[in-house]
Amino acid sequence: MDEVQQEFLEIVAQVKTHLEFRRALGVSFVETTAAGSRQAAVQPAAPTMEKIPLSQSIGLAAVREELGDCIRCKLHKGRKNIVFGEGDPNAALVFVGEGPGQEEDLQGRPFVGAAGQLLTDIIVKGMQLKREDVYICNIVKCRPPGNRNPDPDEVEACEPFLIKQLRAINPQIIIGLGNVAVKTLLKTKEGITSLRGNWKTYQGIPLIPTFHPAYLLRTPSDKKLVWDDIKKVIAEMKKLRDENEP
Ligand code: SF4
């Protein structure tokens, strides 16, 4: 098999994976170029990019070091591991969730349970990226008991480290996953149902809220809405890439 045939087969395999992912999300149609253009025309423009001053940032390793064996809030009592976050320290795209679950607590890694598998599918099959190309973290770094929502005092204690993490990474886009993450990041009481899919900014960085993968496991019929949100991110990343090309 020559190089061209090999490349063709790889493209076919990628398209097949992508279509399978769309079908899994309940998307049973494929947009034509014209429909895609119409959609782009009616979508609101993403917020202007305004980077966090790099002078205010320290490296990701330094943030982890500063966090240390943290006991700043009561969540430290029940945790097995701090789940700091993982991925590319210079990622263009960061996912921010709520907090570690049981599997994440055991492994010390974010989004590795069933919801994590769905997030990985969104990244790999939907966005055609590798998980290690993005950065994944949470509002709180220790597991709330019984997977309850983190209390306000716990969020308050942990949030400075999220802010420093995001400053260190300085991504182009943030995806906020679920009610707790989005309310914390945007300092709003508005719920995820009305916020999702609408561009916001966090510290000058474009942020799009969407449903948490754990919610999608309970409500698979809303997967299509998340795919709509992800398509906006894909389009914005392409626009940013095109703008940066010489
Ligand atoms: Fe520290 Fe955050 Fe864990 Fe609380 S949740 S103990 S602030 S690392």
PDB file of C-alpha atoms and ligand atoms in Angstrom:
ATOM      1  CA  MET A   1       0.000   0.000   0.000  1.00  0.00           C
ATOM      2  CA  ASP A   2       1.470   3.356  -0.999  1.00  0.00           C
ATOM      3  CA  GLU A   3       1.515   6.530   1.136  1.00  0.00           C
ATOM      4  CA  VAL A   4      -1.531   8.104  -0.575  1.00  0.00           C
ATOM      5  CA  GLN A   5      -3.664   4.984  -0.035  1.00  0.00           C
ATOM      6  CA  GLN A   6      -2.538   4.836   3.597  1.00  0.00           C
ATOM      7  CA  GLU A   7      -3.466   8.495   4.116  1.00  0.00           C
ATOM      8  CA  PHE A   8      -6.851   7.956   2.443  1.00  0.00           C
ATOM      9  CA  LEU A   9      -7.623   5.005   4.723  1.00  0.00           C
ATOM     10  CA  GLU A  10      -6.648   7.061   7.779  1.00  0.00           C
ATOM     11  CA  ILE A  11      -9.017   9.871   6.706  1.00  0.00           C
ATOM     12  CA  VAL A  12     -11.848   7.364   6.145  1.00  0.00           C
ATOM     13  CA  ALA A  13     -11.211   5.875   9.598  1.00  0.00           C
ATOM     14  CA  GLN A  14     -11.276   9.369  11.190  1.00  0.00           C
ATOM     15  CA  VAL A  15     -14.540  10.278   9.452  1.00  0.00           C
ATOM     16  CA  LYS A  16     -16.060   6.941  10.509  1.00  0.00           C
ATOM     17  CA  THR A  17     -15.066   7.510  14.154  1.00  0.00           C
ATOM     18  CA  HIS A  18     -16.449  11.028  14.011  1.00  0.00           C
ATOM     19  CA  LEU A  19     -19.784   9.868  12.530  1.00  0.00           C
ATOM     20  CA  GLU A  20     -20.059   7.100  15.117  1.00  0.00           C
ATOM     21  CA  PHE A  21     -19.540   9.682  17.834  1.00  0.00           C
ATOM     22  CA  ARG A  22     -22.223  11.940  16.346  1.00  0.00           C
ATOM     23  CA  ARG A  23     -24.624   9.002  16.148  1.00  0.00           C
ATOM     24  CA  ALA A  24     -23.893   8.223  19.809  1.00  0.00           C
ATOM     25  CA  LEU A  25     -24.857  11.812  20.616  1.00  0.00           C
ATOM     26  CA  GLY A  26     -28.117  11.393  18.736  1.00  0.00           C
ATOM     27  CA  VAL A  27     -27.070  13.541  15.752  1.00  0.00           C
ATOM     28  CA  SER A  28     -28.522  11.757  12.746  1.00  0.00           C
ATOM     29  CA  PHE A  29     -27.716  14.313  10.058  1.00  0.00           C
ATOM     30  CA  VAL A  30     -24.603  15.777   8.457  1.00  0.00           C
ATOM     31  CA  GLU A  31     -24.506  19.506   7.712  1.00  0.00           C
ATOM     32  CA  THR A  32     -23.729  20.522   4.155  1.00  0.00           C
ATOM     33  CA  THR A  33     -21.248  23.350   3.585  1.00  0.00           C
ATOM     34  CA  ALA A  34     -24.108  25.752   2.848  1.00  0.00           C
ATOM     35  CA  ALA A  35     -25.954  24.850   6.041  1.00  0.00           C
ATOM     36  CA  GLY A  36     -22.726  25.178   7.974  1.00  0.00           C
ATOM     37  CA  SER A  37     -22.226  28.685   6.545  1.00  0.00           C
ATOM     38  CA  ARG A  38     -25.772  29.717   7.460  1.00  0.00           C
ATOM     39  CA  GLN A  39     -25.216  28.478  10.965  1.00  0.00           C
ATOM     40  CA  ALA A  40     -21.953  30.422  11.244  1.00  0.00           C
ATOM     41  CA  ALA A  41     -23.767  33.549  10.058  1.00  0.00           C
ATOM     42  CA  VAL A  42     -26.401  33.440  12.805  1.00  0.00           C
ATOM     43  CA  GLN A  43     -24.107  32.479  15.672  1.00  0.00           C
ATOM     44  CA  PRO A  44     -23.027  35.316  17.936  1.00  0.00           C
ATOM     45  CA  ALA A  45     -19.363  36.176  17.691  1.00  0.00           C
ATOM     46  CA  ALA A  46     -17.175  34.819  20.439  1.00  0.00           C
ATOM     47  CA  PRO A  47     -15.858  37.408  22.864  1.00  0.00           C
ATOM     48  CA  THR A  48     -12.682  39.214  21.988  1.00  0.00           C
ATOM     49  CA  MET A  49      -9.599  37.489  23.298  1.00  0.00           C
ATOM     50  CA  GLU A  50      -7.906  39.399  26.072  1.00  0.00           C
ATOM     51  CA  LYS A  51      -5.108  37.407  27.648  1.00  0.00           C
ATOM     52  CA  ILE A  52      -4.399  37.345  31.335  1.00  0.00           C
ATOM     53  CA  PRO A  53      -1.146  39.264  31.904  1.00  0.00           C
ATOM     54  CA  LEU A  54       1.623  36.682  31.879  1.00  0.00           C
ATOM     55  CA  SER A  55       3.492  38.750  34.452  1.00  0.00           C
ATOM     56  CA  GLN A  56       0.849  37.643  36.966  1.00  0.00           C
ATOM     57  CA  SER A  57       1.323  33.967  36.313  1.00  0.00           C
ATOM     58  CA  ILE A  58       3.558  31.314  37.799  1.00  0.00           C
ATOM     59  CA  GLY A  59       4.206  27.923  36.207  1.00  0.00           C
ATOM     60  CA  LEU A  60       1.839  25.007  36.690  1.00  0.00           C
ATOM     61  CA  ALA A  61       4.443  23.031  38.638  1.00  0.00           C
ATOM     62  CA  ALA A  62       4.879  25.984  40.989  1.00  0.00           C
ATOM     63  CA  VAL A  63       1.106  26.143  41.532  1.00  0.00           C
ATOM     64  CA  ARG A  64       1.068  22.430  42.406  1.00  0.00           C
ATOM     65  CA  GLU A  65       3.995  22.942  44.741  1.00  0.00           C
ATOM     66  CA  GLU A  66       2.231  25.836  46.456  1.00  0.00           C
ATOM     67  CA  LEU A  67      -0.904  23.703  46.918  1.00  0.00           C
ATOM     68  CA  GLY A  68       1.241  21.076  48.653  1.00  0.00           C
ATOM     69  CA  ASP A  69      -0.444  18.469  50.844  1.00  0.00           C
ATOM     70  CA  CYS A  70      -3.336  20.865  51.232  1.00  0.00           C
ATOM     71  CA  ILE A  71      -5.512  21.015  54.337  1.00  0.00           C
ATOM     72  CA  ARG A  72      -7.036  24.425  53.592  1.00  0.00           C
ATOM     73  CA  CYS A  73     -10.605  23.074  53.701  1.00  0.00           C
ATOM     74  CA  LYS A  74     -12.483  20.161  55.256  1.00  0.00           C
ATOM     75  CA  LEU A  75     -12.450  18.133  52.026  1.00  0.00           C
ATOM     76  CA  HIS A  76      -8.911  17.030  52.834  1.00  0.00           C
ATOM     77  CA  LYS A  77     -10.256  14.770  55.599  1.00  0.00           C
ATOM     78  CA  GLY A  78     -11.866  12.188  53.319  1.00  0.00           C
ATOM     79  CA  ARG A  79      -9.646  12.304  50.261  1.00  0.00           C
ATOM     80  CA  LYS A  80      -7.279   9.592  49.100  1.00  0.00           C
ATOM     81  CA  ASN A  81      -5.540  11.818  46.558  1.00  0.00           C
ATOM     82  CA  ILE A  82      -5.496  15.439  45.530  1.00  0.00           C
ATOM     83  CA  VAL A  83      -6.694  15.633  41.927  1.00  0.00           C
ATOM     84  CA  PHE A  84      -4.802  18.660  40.704  1.00  0.00           C
ATOM     85  CA  GLY A  85      -5.489  18.298  36.967  1.00  0.00           C
ATOM     86  CA  GLU A  86      -3.675  16.889  33.961  1.00  0.00           C
ATOM     87  CA  GLY A  87      -2.861  17.574  30.356  1.00  0.00           C
ATOM     88  CA  ASP A  88      -0.803  19.959  28.269  1.00  0.00           C
ATOM     89  CA  PRO A  89       0.540  22.809  30.452  1.00  0.00           C
ATOM     90  CA  ASN A  90       0.293  25.051  27.368  1.00  0.00           C
ATOM     91  CA  ALA A  91      -3.098  23.769  26.208  1.00  0.00           C
ATOM     92  CA  ALA A  92      -5.247  25.995  23.999  1.00  0.00           C
ATOM     93  CA  LEU A  93      -8.332  24.360  25.493  1.00  0.00           C
ATOM     94  CA  VAL A  94      -9.112  23.740  29.174  1.00  0.00           C
ATOM     95  CA  PHE A  95     -12.064  21.812  30.580  1.00  0.00           C
ATOM     96  CA  VAL A  96     -13.127  22.766  34.110  1.00  0.00           C
ATOM     97  CA  GLY A  97     -15.429  20.422  36.009  1.00  0.00           C
ATOM     98  CA  GLU A  98     -16.804  20.447  39.525  1.00  0.00           C
ATOM     99  CA  GLY A  99     -14.717  18.078  41.627  1.00  0.00           C
ATOM    100  CA  PRO A 100     -13.264  14.568  41.717  1.00  0.00           C
ATOM    101  CA  GLY A 101     -15.530  11.535  42.047  1.00  0.00           C
ATOM    102  CA  GLN A 102     -14.668   8.191  43.610  1.00  0.00           C
ATOM    103  CA  GLU A 103     -12.533   6.850  40.750  1.00  0.00           C
ATOM    104  CA  GLU A 104     -10.742  10.185  40.348  1.00  0.00           C
ATOM    105  CA  ASP A 105     -10.000  10.257  44.093  1.00  0.00           C
ATOM    106  CA  LEU A 106      -8.565   6.730  43.905  1.00  0.00           C
ATOM    107  CA  GLN A 107      -6.401   7.424  40.856  1.00  0.00           C
ATOM    108  CA  GLY A 108      -5.522  11.066  41.567  1.00  0.00           C
ATOM    109  CA  ARG A 109      -6.557  11.942  37.993  1.00  0.00           C
ATOM    110  CA  PRO A 110      -9.486  14.017  36.733  1.00  0.00           C
ATOM    111  CA  PHE A 111     -12.375  12.559  34.716  1.00  0.00           C
ATOM    112  CA  VAL A 112     -11.360   8.889  34.680  1.00  0.00           C
ATOM    113  CA  GLY A 113     -14.693   7.293  35.657  1.00  0.00           C
ATOM    114  CA  ALA A 114     -17.745   6.760  33.443  1.00  0.00           C
ATOM    115  CA  ALA A 115     -18.293  10.514  32.999  1.00  0.00           C
ATOM    116  CA  GLY A 116     -14.594  10.825  32.216  1.00  0.00           C
ATOM    117  CA  GLN A 117     -14.918   8.255  29.446  1.00  0.00           C
ATOM    118  CA  LEU A 118     -17.692  10.336  27.910  1.00  0.00           C
ATOM    119  CA  LEU A 119     -15.531  13.477  28.160  1.00  0.00           C
ATOM    120  CA  THR A 120     -12.661  11.584  26.542  1.00  0.00           C
ATOM    121  CA  ASP A 121     -15.004  10.554  23.694  1.00  0.00           C
ATOM    122  CA  ILE A 122     -15.998  14.197  23.219  1.00  0.00           C
ATOM    123  CA  ILE A 123     -12.315  15.208  23.031  1.00  0.00           C
ATOM    124  CA  VAL A 124     -11.026  12.319  20.914  1.00  0.00           C
ATOM    125  CA  LYS A 125     -13.950  11.242  18.730  1.00  0.00           C
ATOM    126  CA  GLY A 126     -15.821  14.525  18.613  1.00  0.00           C
ATOM    127  CA  MET A 127     -13.043  17.116  18.503  1.00  0.00           C
ATOM    128  CA  GLN A 128     -10.402  14.900  16.901  1.00  0.00           C
ATOM    129  CA  LEU A 129      -7.898  15.866  19.608  1.00  0.00           C
ATOM    130  CA  LYS A 130      -5.857  13.778  22.000  1.00  0.00           C
ATOM    131  CA  ARG A 131      -6.754  13.945  25.668  1.00  0.00           C
ATOM    132  CA  GLU A 132      -3.173  14.966  26.414  1.00  0.00           C
ATOM    133  CA  ASP A 133      -3.508  17.948  24.026  1.00  0.00           C
ATOM    134  CA  VAL A 134      -6.012  19.661  26.341  1.00  0.00           C
ATOM    135  CA  TYR A 135      -5.953  20.377  30.065  1.00  0.00           C
ATOM    136  CA  ILE A 136      -8.597  18.988  32.439  1.00  0.00           C
ATOM    137  CA  CYS A 137      -9.178  20.154  35.998  1.00  0.00           C
ATOM    138  CA  ASN A 138     -11.878  20.884  38.563  1.00  0.00           C
ATOM    139  CA  ILE A 139     -13.050  23.683  40.819  1.00  0.00           C
ATOM    140  CA  VAL A 140     -12.127  21.702  43.953  1.00  0.00           C
ATOM    141  CA  LYS A 141      -9.199  19.308  44.002  1.00  0.00           C
ATOM    142  CA  CYS A 142     -10.476  16.883  46.659  1.00  0.00           C
ATOM    143  CA  ARG A 143     -13.539  14.643  46.479  1.00  0.00           C
ATOM    144  CA  PRO A 144     -16.650  15.943  48.250  1.00  0.00           C
ATOM    145  CA  PRO A 145     -18.099  13.052  50.329  1.00  0.00           C
ATOM    146  CA  GLY A 146     -20.786  11.100  48.487  1.00  0.00           C
ATOM    147  CA  ASN A 147     -20.201  13.301  45.434  1.00  0.00           C
ATOM    148  CA  ARG A 148     -22.174  16.148  46.979  1.00  0.00           C
ATOM    149  CA  ASN A 149     -21.696  19.643  45.617  1.00  0.00           C
ATOM    150  CA  PRO A 150     -18.731  21.436  47.194  1.00  0.00           C
ATOM    151  CA  ASP A 151     -19.722  23.866  49.949  1.00  0.00           C
ATOM    152  CA  PRO A 152     -19.082  27.592  49.412  1.00  0.00           C
ATOM    153  CA  ASP A 153     -16.234  27.623  51.958  1.00  0.00           C
ATOM    154  CA  GLU A 154     -14.572  24.712  50.126  1.00  0.00           C
ATOM    155  CA  VAL A 155     -14.869  26.472  46.771  1.00  0.00           C
ATOM    156  CA  GLU A 156     -13.505  29.650  48.324  1.00  0.00           C
ATOM    157  CA  ALA A 157     -10.482  27.809  49.761  1.00  0.00           C
ATOM    158  CA  CYS A 158      -9.641  25.991  46.536  1.00  0.00           C
ATOM    159  CA  GLU A 159     -10.511  28.535  43.861  1.00  0.00           C
ATOM    160  CA  PRO A 160      -7.284  30.592  44.147  1.00  0.00           C
ATOM    161  CA  PHE A 161      -5.408  27.549  42.871  1.00  0.00           C
ATOM    162  CA  LEU A 162      -7.753  27.173  39.906  1.00  0.00           C
ATOM    163  CA  ILE A 163      -7.194  30.828  39.071  1.00  0.00           C
ATOM    164  CA  LYS A 164      -3.419  30.324  39.235  1.00  0.00           C
ATOM    165  CA  GLN A 165      -3.693  27.147  37.165  1.00  0.00           C
ATOM    166  CA  LEU A 166      -5.607  28.957  34.440  1.00  0.00           C
ATOM    167  CA  ARG A 167      -3.174  31.882  34.521  1.00  0.00           C
ATOM    168  CA  ALA A 168      -0.270  29.458  34.142  1.00  0.00           C
ATOM    169  CA  ILE A 169      -1.853  27.633  31.199  1.00  0.00           C
ATOM    170  CA  ASN A 170      -3.281  30.800  29.606  1.00  0.00           C
ATOM    171  CA  PRO A 171      -5.625  28.879  27.279  1.00  0.00           C
ATOM    172  CA  GLN A 172      -7.478  30.299  24.301  1.00  0.00           C
ATOM    173  CA  ILE A 173     -10.798  28.736  25.319  1.00  0.00           C
ATOM    174  CA  ILE A 174     -12.302  27.330  28.509  1.00  0.00           C
ATOM    175  CA  ILE A 175     -15.208  24.875  28.564  1.00  0.00           C
ATOM    176  CA  GLY A 176     -17.104  25.017  31.857  1.00  0.00           C
ATOM    177  CA  LEU A 177     -18.716  21.682  32.665  1.00  0.00           C
ATOM    178  CA  GLY A 178     -21.929  21.786  34.666  1.00  0.00           C
ATOM    179  CA  ASN A 179     -23.713  24.027  37.100  1.00  0.00           C
ATOM    180  CA  VAL A 180     -21.179  24.217  39.924  1.00  0.00           C
ATOM    181  CA  ALA A 181     -18.183  24.887  37.682  1.00  0.00           C
ATOM    182  CA  VAL A 182     -19.947  27.503  35.599  1.00  0.00           C
ATOM    183  CA  LYS A 183     -21.572  29.307  38.539  1.00  0.00           C
ATOM    184  CA  THR A 184     -18.199  29.440  40.283  1.00  0.00           C
ATOM    185  CA  LEU A 185     -16.270  30.632  37.252  1.00  0.00           C
ATOM    186  CA  LEU A 186     -18.810  33.221  36.158  1.00  0.00           C
ATOM    187  CA  LYS A 187     -19.923  34.293  39.660  1.00  0.00           C
ATOM    188  CA  THR A 188     -23.545  33.981  38.640  1.00  0.00           C
ATOM    189  CA  LYS A 189     -26.693  32.461  40.065  1.00  0.00           C
ATOM    190  CA  GLU A 190     -27.977  31.695  36.572  1.00  0.00           C
ATOM    191  CA  GLY A 191     -28.331  27.976  35.899  1.00  0.00           C
ATOM    192  CA  ILE A 192     -26.501  25.888  33.331  1.00  0.00           C
ATOM    193  CA  THR A 193     -29.655  25.239  31.293  1.00  0.00           C
ATOM    194  CA  SER A 194     -29.957  28.889  30.298  1.00  0.00           C
ATOM    195  CA  LEU A 195     -26.192  29.566  30.203  1.00  0.00           C
ATOM    196  CA  ARG A 196     -25.068  26.645  28.084  1.00  0.00           C
ATOM    197  CA  GLY A 197     -23.985  27.313  24.551  1.00  0.00           C
ATOM    198  CA  ASN A 198     -23.536  31.073  25.079  1.00  0.00           C
ATOM    199  CA  TRP A 199     -20.048  32.565  24.976  1.00  0.00           C
ATOM    200  CA  LYS A 200     -18.912  34.255  28.189  1.00  0.00           C
ATOM    201  CA  THR A 201     -15.506  35.371  29.411  1.00  0.00           C
ATOM    202  CA  TYR A 202     -13.451  34.293  32.377  1.00  0.00           C
ATOM    203  CA  GLN A 203     -10.551  36.613  33.203  1.00  0.00           C
ATOM    204  CA  GLY A 204     -10.621  37.756  29.576  1.00  0.00           C
ATOM    205  CA  ILE A 205     -10.619  34.206  28.178  1.00  0.00           C
ATOM    206  CA  PRO A 206     -13.600  33.048  26.073  1.00  0.00           C
ATOM    207  CA  LEU A 207     -15.581  30.491  28.046  1.00  0.00           C
ATOM    208  CA  ILE A 208     -18.472  28.360  26.917  1.00  0.00           C
ATOM    209  CA  PRO A 209     -20.686  26.642  29.483  1.00  0.00           C
ATOM    210  CA  THR A 210     -22.083  23.209  28.735  1.00  0.00           C
ATOM    211  CA  PHE A 211     -23.596  20.273  30.587  1.00  0.00           C
ATOM    212  CA  HIS A 212     -21.408  18.067  32.777  1.00  0.00           C
ATOM    213  CA  PRO A 213     -20.738  14.597  31.307  1.00  0.00           C
ATOM    214  CA  ALA A 214     -22.171  13.012  34.496  1.00  0.00           C
ATOM    215  CA  TYR A 215     -25.463  14.773  33.755  1.00  0.00           C
ATOM    216  CA  LEU A 216     -25.354  13.412  30.201  1.00  0.00           C
ATOM    217  CA  LEU A 217     -25.029   9.882  31.554  1.00  0.00           C
ATOM    218  CA  ARG A 218     -28.325  10.459  33.386  1.00  0.00           C
ATOM    219  CA  THR A 219     -29.925  12.436  30.547  1.00  0.00           C
ATOM    220  CA  PRO A 220     -28.574  11.091  27.270  1.00  0.00           C
ATOM    221  CA  SER A 221     -31.217  12.981  25.283  1.00  0.00           C
ATOM    222  CA  ASP A 222     -29.273  16.206  26.014  1.00  0.00           C
ATOM    223  CA  LYS A 223     -26.071  14.927  24.390  1.00  0.00           C
ATOM    224  CA  LYS A 224     -27.073  16.647  21.180  1.00  0.00           C
ATOM    225  CA  LEU A 225     -27.090  20.026  22.980  1.00  0.00           C
ATOM    226  CA  VAL A 226     -23.527  19.423  24.164  1.00  0.00           C
ATOM    227  CA  TRP A 227     -22.504  18.512  20.643  1.00  0.00           C
ATOM    228  CA  ASP A 228     -23.978  21.849  19.489  1.00  0.00           C
ATOM    229  CA  ASP A 229     -21.789  23.615  22.085  1.00  0.00           C
ATOM    230  CA  ILE A 230     -18.710  21.613  21.125  1.00  0.00           C
ATOM    231  CA  LYS A 231     -19.217  22.533  17.467  1.00  0.00           C
ATOM    232  CA  LYS A 232     -19.024  26.212  18.465  1.00  0.00           C
ATOM    233  CA  VAL A 233     -15.707  25.524  20.202  1.00  0.00           C
ATOM    234  CA  ILE A 234     -14.351  23.641  17.177  1.00  0.00           C
ATOM    235  CA  ALA A 235     -15.324  26.577  14.929  1.00  0.00           C
ATOM    236  CA  GLU A 236     -13.743  29.121  17.283  1.00  0.00           C
ATOM    237  CA  MET A 237     -10.520  27.131  17.574  1.00  0.00           C
ATOM    238  CA  LYS A 238     -10.327  26.913  13.791  1.00  0.00           C
ATOM    239  CA  LYS A 239     -10.880  30.671  13.547  1.00  0.00           C
ATOM    240  CA  LEU A 240      -8.113  31.349  16.080  1.00  0.00           C
ATOM    241  CA  ARG A 241      -5.798  28.944  14.247  1.00  0.00           C
ATOM    242  CA  ASP A 242      -6.508  30.624  10.895  1.00  0.00           C
ATOM    243  CA  GLU A 243      -5.901  34.066  12.415  1.00  0.00           C
ATOM    244  CA  ASN A 244      -2.540  32.944  13.783  1.00  0.00           C
ATOM    245  CA  GLU A 245      -1.368  31.409  10.527  1.00  0.00           C
ATOM    246  CA  PRO A 246       1.122  33.568   8.645  1.00  0.00           C
TER     247      PRO A 246
HETATM  248 FE1  SF4 B   1      -7.088  22.047  49.653  1.00  0.00          FE
HETATM  249 FE2  SF4 B   1      -8.687  22.338  47.573  1.00  0.00          FE
HETATM  250 FE3  SF4 B   1      -8.446  19.958  48.727  1.00  0.00          FE
HETATM  251 FE4  SF4 B   1      -9.728  21.924  50.003  1.00  0.00          FE
HETATM  252  S1  SF4 B   1     -10.356  20.937  48.069  1.00  0.00           S
HETATM  253  S2  SF4 B   1      -8.180  20.549  50.894  1.00  0.00           S
HETATM  254  S3  SF4 B   1      -8.552  23.729  49.358  1.00  0.00           S
HETATM  255  S4  SF4 B   1      -6.845  21.078  47.641  1.00  0.00           S
END
